[in-house]
mmCIF file of C-alpha atoms in Angstrom:
data_model
loop_
_atom_site.group_PDB
_atom_site.id
_atom_site.type_symbol
_atom_site.label_atom_id
_atom_site.label_comp_id
_atom_site.label_asym_id
_atom_site.label_seq_id
_atom_site.Cartn_x
_atom_site.Cartn_y
_atom_site.Cartn_z
ATOM 1 C CA MET A 1 0.000 0.000 0.000
ATOM 2 C CA ASP A 2 2.923 2.294 0.607
ATOM 3 C CA ARG A 3 3.804 1.925 -3.088
ATOM 4 C CA GLN A 4 0.157 2.511 -4.067
ATOM 5 C CA LEU A 5 -0.081 -0.832 -5.866
ATOM 6 C CA LEU A 6 -3.389 -1.906 -4.332
ATOM 7 C CA PHE A 7 -5.664 1.079 -4.442
ATOM 8 C CA SER A 8 -5.942 2.663 -7.868
ATOM 9 C CA THR A 9 -6.808 6.092 -6.548
ATOM 10 C CA SER A 10 -4.331 8.259 -4.782
ATOM 11 C CA CYS A 11 -5.284 8.001 -1.135
ATOM 12 C CA GLU A 12 -3.878 8.184 2.345
ATOM 13 C CA ALA A 13 -3.645 4.560 3.488
ATOM 14 C CA THR A 14 -2.020 5.186 6.854
ATOM 15 C CA ARG A 15 -4.995 4.032 8.953
ATOM 16 C CA ILE A 16 -5.120 0.604 7.359
ATOM 17 C CA SER A 17 -1.325 0.327 7.481
ATOM 18 C CA ASP A 18 -1.334 0.548 11.287
ATOM 19 C CA PRO A 19 -0.880 -2.844 12.962
ATOM 20 C CA TYR A 20 -4.149 -4.416 14.143
ATOM 21 C CA SER A 21 -6.320 -1.810 12.414
ATOM 22 C CA PHE A 22 -7.985 -4.385 10.147
ATOM 23 C CA HIS A 23 -10.184 -6.314 12.576
ATOM 24 C CA THR A 24 -11.258 -9.905 12.047
ATOM 25 C CA ALA A 25 -14.874 -8.767 12.281
ATOM 26 C CA TYR A 26 -14.442 -6.958 8.927
ATOM 27 C CA MET A 27 -13.843 -10.237 7.094
ATOM 28 C CA ALA A 28 -17.347 -11.701 7.394
ATOM 29 C CA PRO A 29 -19.177 -8.791 5.728
ATOM 30 C CA ILE A 30 -16.495 -8.649 3.034
ATOM 31 C CA MET A 31 -16.794 -12.376 2.306
ATOM 32 C CA GLU A 32 -20.588 -12.305 2.381
ATOM 33 C CA ASP A 33 -20.994 -9.351 -0.001
ATOM 34 C CA ALA A 34 -22.979 -10.916 -2.862
ATOM 35 C CA SER A 35 -23.470 -7.728 -4.878
ATOM 36 C CA LEU A 36 -21.926 -7.538 -8.347
ATOM 37 C CA ASP A 37 -19.994 -4.375 -7.492
ATOM 38 C CA LEU A 38 -19.070 -5.507 -3.948
ATOM 39 C CA SER A 39 -20.596 -2.314 -2.598
ATOM 40 C CA SER A 40 -20.416 -3.427 1.050
ATOM 41 C CA VAL A 41 -16.658 -3.862 0.704
ATOM 42 C CA GLY A 42 -16.363 -0.374 -0.770
ATOM 43 C CA ASN A 43 -18.539 1.132 1.948
ATOM 44 C CA LEU A 44 -16.531 -0.569 4.693
ATOM 45 C CA PHE A 45 -13.231 0.728 3.352
ATOM 46 C CA ALA A 46 -14.619 4.219 2.841
ATOM 47 C CA THR A 47 -16.165 4.369 6.308
ATOM 48 C CA GLU A 48 -13.489 2.633 8.381
ATOM 49 C CA PHE A 49 -10.323 3.664 6.550
ATOM 50 C CA GLY A 50 -11.242 6.639 4.385
ATOM 51 C CA ILE A 51 -10.145 4.762 1.262
ATOM 52 C CA ALA A 52 -12.034 4.965 -2.035
ATOM 53 C CA THR A 53 -11.874 1.675 -3.935
ATOM 54 C CA ASP A 54 -12.712 0.580 -7.445
ATOM 55 C CA LEU A 55 -14.117 -2.849 -8.353
ATOM 56 C CA GLY A 56 -10.648 -4.325 -8.917
ATOM 57 C CA ASP A 57 -9.528 -3.221 -5.449
ATOM 58 C CA ARG A 58 -12.654 -4.700 -3.868
ATOM 59 C CA GLN A 59 -12.149 -8.013 -5.696
ATOM 60 C CA ILE A 60 -8.549 -8.212 -4.466
ATOM 61 C CA ILE A 61 -9.666 -7.426 -0.905
ATOM 62 C CA ARG A 62 -12.316 -10.129 -1.049
ATOM 63 C CA THR A 63 -9.942 -12.718 -2.494
ATOM 64 C CA PHE A 64 -7.398 -11.873 0.188
ATOM 65 C CA CYS A 65 -10.033 -12.333 2.909
ATOM 66 C CA ASP A 66 -11.104 -15.663 1.369
ATOM 67 C CA CYS A 67 -7.470 -16.877 1.400
ATOM 68 C CA VAL A 68 -6.899 -15.807 5.001
ATOM 69 C CA ALA A 69 -10.179 -17.393 6.129
ATOM 70 C CA SER A 70 -9.440 -20.643 4.301
ATOM 71 C CA ARG A 71 -6.030 -20.871 5.931
ATOM 72 C CA ALA A 72 -7.488 -20.071 9.342
ATOM 73 C CA SER A 73 -10.159 -22.744 9.004
ATOM 74 C CA ARG A 74 -7.608 -25.395 8.012
ATOM 75 C CA LEU A 75 -5.299 -24.497 10.878
ATOM 76 C CA SER A 76 -8.226 -24.500 13.307
ATOM 77 C CA GLY A 77 -9.397 -27.891 12.026
ATOM 78 C CA ALA A 78 -5.884 -29.277 12.465
ATOM 79 C CA ILE A 79 -5.744 -27.928 16.016
ATOM 80 C CA LEU A 80 -9.104 -29.493 16.874
ATOM 81 C CA ALA A 81 -8.000 -32.826 15.380
ATOM 82 C CA ALA A 82 -4.737 -32.722 17.340
ATOM 83 C CA LEU A 83 -6.578 -32.031 20.587
ATOM 84 C CA VAL A 84 -9.050 -34.827 19.947
ATOM 85 C CA LEU A 85 -6.358 -37.325 18.968
ATOM 86 C CA LYS A 86 -4.092 -36.383 21.859
ATOM 87 C CA SER A 87 -6.800 -36.792 24.460
ATOM 88 C CA THR A 88 -8.564 -39.908 23.152
ATOM 89 C CA ASP A 89 -7.629 -43.557 23.551
ATOM 90 C CA TYR A 90 -9.595 -45.410 20.881
ATOM 91 C CA THR A 91 -9.139 -48.765 22.591
ATOM 92 C CA LEU A 92 -11.120 -47.584 25.597
ATOM 93 C CA ALA A 93 -13.946 -46.047 23.544
ATOM 94 C CA LYS A 94 -13.723 -42.784 25.450
ATOM 95 C CA LYS A 95 -15.285 -39.527 24.395
ATOM 96 C CA CYS A 96 -13.458 -36.289 23.928
ATOM 97 C CA THR A 97 -14.952 -32.840 23.486
ATOM 98 C CA VAL A 98 -13.059 -29.747 22.377
ATOM 99 C CA ALA A 99 -14.288 -26.267 21.512
ATOM 100 C CA LEU A 100 -13.064 -23.318 19.512
ATOM 101 C CA TYR A 101 -14.295 -19.741 19.695
ATOM 102 C CA GLY A 102 -13.653 -16.788 17.431
ATOM 103 C CA ALA A 103 -15.344 -14.009 15.520
ATOM 104 C CA LEU A 104 -15.053 -15.750 12.149
ATOM 105 C CA PHE A 105 -16.623 -18.965 13.421
ATOM 106 C CA ASP A 106 -19.518 -17.062 14.926
ATOM 107 C CA VAL A 107 -20.609 -15.366 11.732
ATOM 108 C CA ASN A 108 -19.314 -17.349 8.779
ATOM 109 C CA VAL A 109 -20.774 -20.774 7.977
ATOM 110 C CA MET A 110 -18.177 -21.522 5.277
ATOM 111 C CA ILE A 111 -15.319 -21.194 7.748
ATOM 112 C CA TYR A 112 -17.127 -23.334 10.298
ATOM 113 C CA ASN A 113 -17.793 -26.051 7.685
ATOM 114 C CA ASP A 114 -14.183 -25.987 6.427
ATOM 115 C CA THR A 115 -12.871 -26.258 9.990
ATOM 116 C CA VAL A 116 -15.075 -29.245 10.783
ATOM 117 C CA ALA A 117 -14.290 -30.967 7.458
ATOM 118 C CA THR A 118 -10.537 -30.568 8.047
ATOM 119 C CA MET A 119 -10.856 -31.982 11.557
ATOM 120 C CA GLN A 120 -12.938 -34.937 10.375
ATOM 121 C CA LYS A 121 -10.515 -35.742 7.546
ATOM 122 C CA LEU A 122 -7.441 -35.616 9.771
ATOM 123 C CA VAL A 123 -8.990 -37.782 12.485
ATOM 124 C CA ALA A 124 -10.158 -40.363 9.920
ATOM 125 C CA ASP A 125 -6.740 -40.343 8.166
ATOM 126 C CA TYR A 126 -4.915 -40.816 11.471
ATOM 127 C CA SER A 127 -7.207 -43.629 12.497
ATOM 128 C CA SER A 128 -6.818 -45.519 9.214
ATOM 129 C CA ARG A 129 -3.010 -45.072 9.172
ATOM 130 C CA ASN A 130 -2.656 -46.382 12.716
ATOM 131 C CA GLY A 131 -4.550 -49.624 12.343
ATOM 132 C CA GLY A 132 -7.897 -48.287 13.445
ATOM 133 C CA ASP A 133 -11.093 -48.655 11.543
ATOM 134 C CA ALA A 134 -11.850 -45.190 10.229
ATOM 135 C CA GLY A 135 -15.505 -46.171 10.134
ATOM 136 C CA ALA A 136 -15.439 -46.946 13.856
ATOM 137 C CA VAL A 137 -14.465 -43.391 14.704
ATOM 138 C CA GLU A 138 -17.420 -41.084 14.757
ATOM 139 C CA VAL A 139 -16.676 -37.378 14.604
ATOM 140 C CA ARG A 140 -19.543 -35.059 15.331
ATOM 141 C CA ALA A 141 -19.503 -31.302 15.268
ATOM 142 C CA SER A 142 -22.006 -28.922 16.679
ATOM 143 C CA ILE A 143 -22.480 -25.304 17.550
ATOM 144 C CA GLN A 144 -23.430 -24.830 21.161
ATOM 145 C CA SER A 145 -25.016 -21.614 22.356
ATOM 146 C CA ARG A 146 -24.485 -20.359 25.895
ATOM 147 C CA PHE A 147 -24.077 -16.618 25.814
ATOM 148 C CA ILE A 148 -21.419 -17.165 23.119
ATOM 149 C CA ASP A 149 -21.159 -19.525 20.152
ATOM 150 C CA LEU A 150 -18.614 -22.297 20.269
ATOM 151 C CA VAL A 151 -17.486 -24.521 17.466
ATOM 152 C CA GLY A 152 -17.281 -27.851 19.179
ATOM 153 C CA ALA A 153 -16.144 -31.264 18.140
ATOM 154 C CA SER A 154 -16.554 -34.534 19.880
ATOM 155 C CA ILE A 155 -15.285 -37.951 19.006
ATOM 156 C CA ASN A 156 -16.697 -41.283 20.044
ATOM 157 C CA ALA A 157 -14.463 -44.247 19.332
ATOM 158 C CA ALA A 158 -16.470 -47.428 19.130
ATOM 159 C CA SER A 159 -14.613 -50.597 19.954
ATOM 160 C CA ALA A 160 -14.024 -52.585 16.800
#
C-alpha cells in the first residue's frame, strides 16, 4: 500500500497500514458481499479507513479475505483434530470434546464447515493409518449456544 499498488486512486492509506487496524470482524461482511460491485466492501473501506476503492480493489480485498479465512479454518481444524487425537484412547472407547471460539466462526458458515471438514478428515486419516477402523471413529460437530457460540467437536471411538 505504501507503493500505491493496491488502491488505484491516490489516497492516504495510513490508517489501514497501522498494525491491528484491520479487525477480524471486517472479514465476514467482506466475504458475504454478494453484490456484483461488492458495494459493502467499498462502503466498509470508505467508512473505516477513508479509502475509495474501485471494483478491482474490492475483488482483491475479497480474495485476500477468502485466502486468510481458508487458511485459518484449516489451521483451526488441524488444532481441533490434534486435541481430539491427543486426548482420546480409541481402545477404551472414550469420548473427547473440544471447543473453539472466534469471531469468524460465529458469523461465517463456510469457515465453520471448512474447519469441521478438516478436523474430520485428519482424524479419519490418522485412524486408518494407525490400524484403526476409520468407520469406527465417529466425529460429530455442533455449535453450542451459551451466551457465546462455540465450534465444538466430539469424538466417540467405538470398539471394533
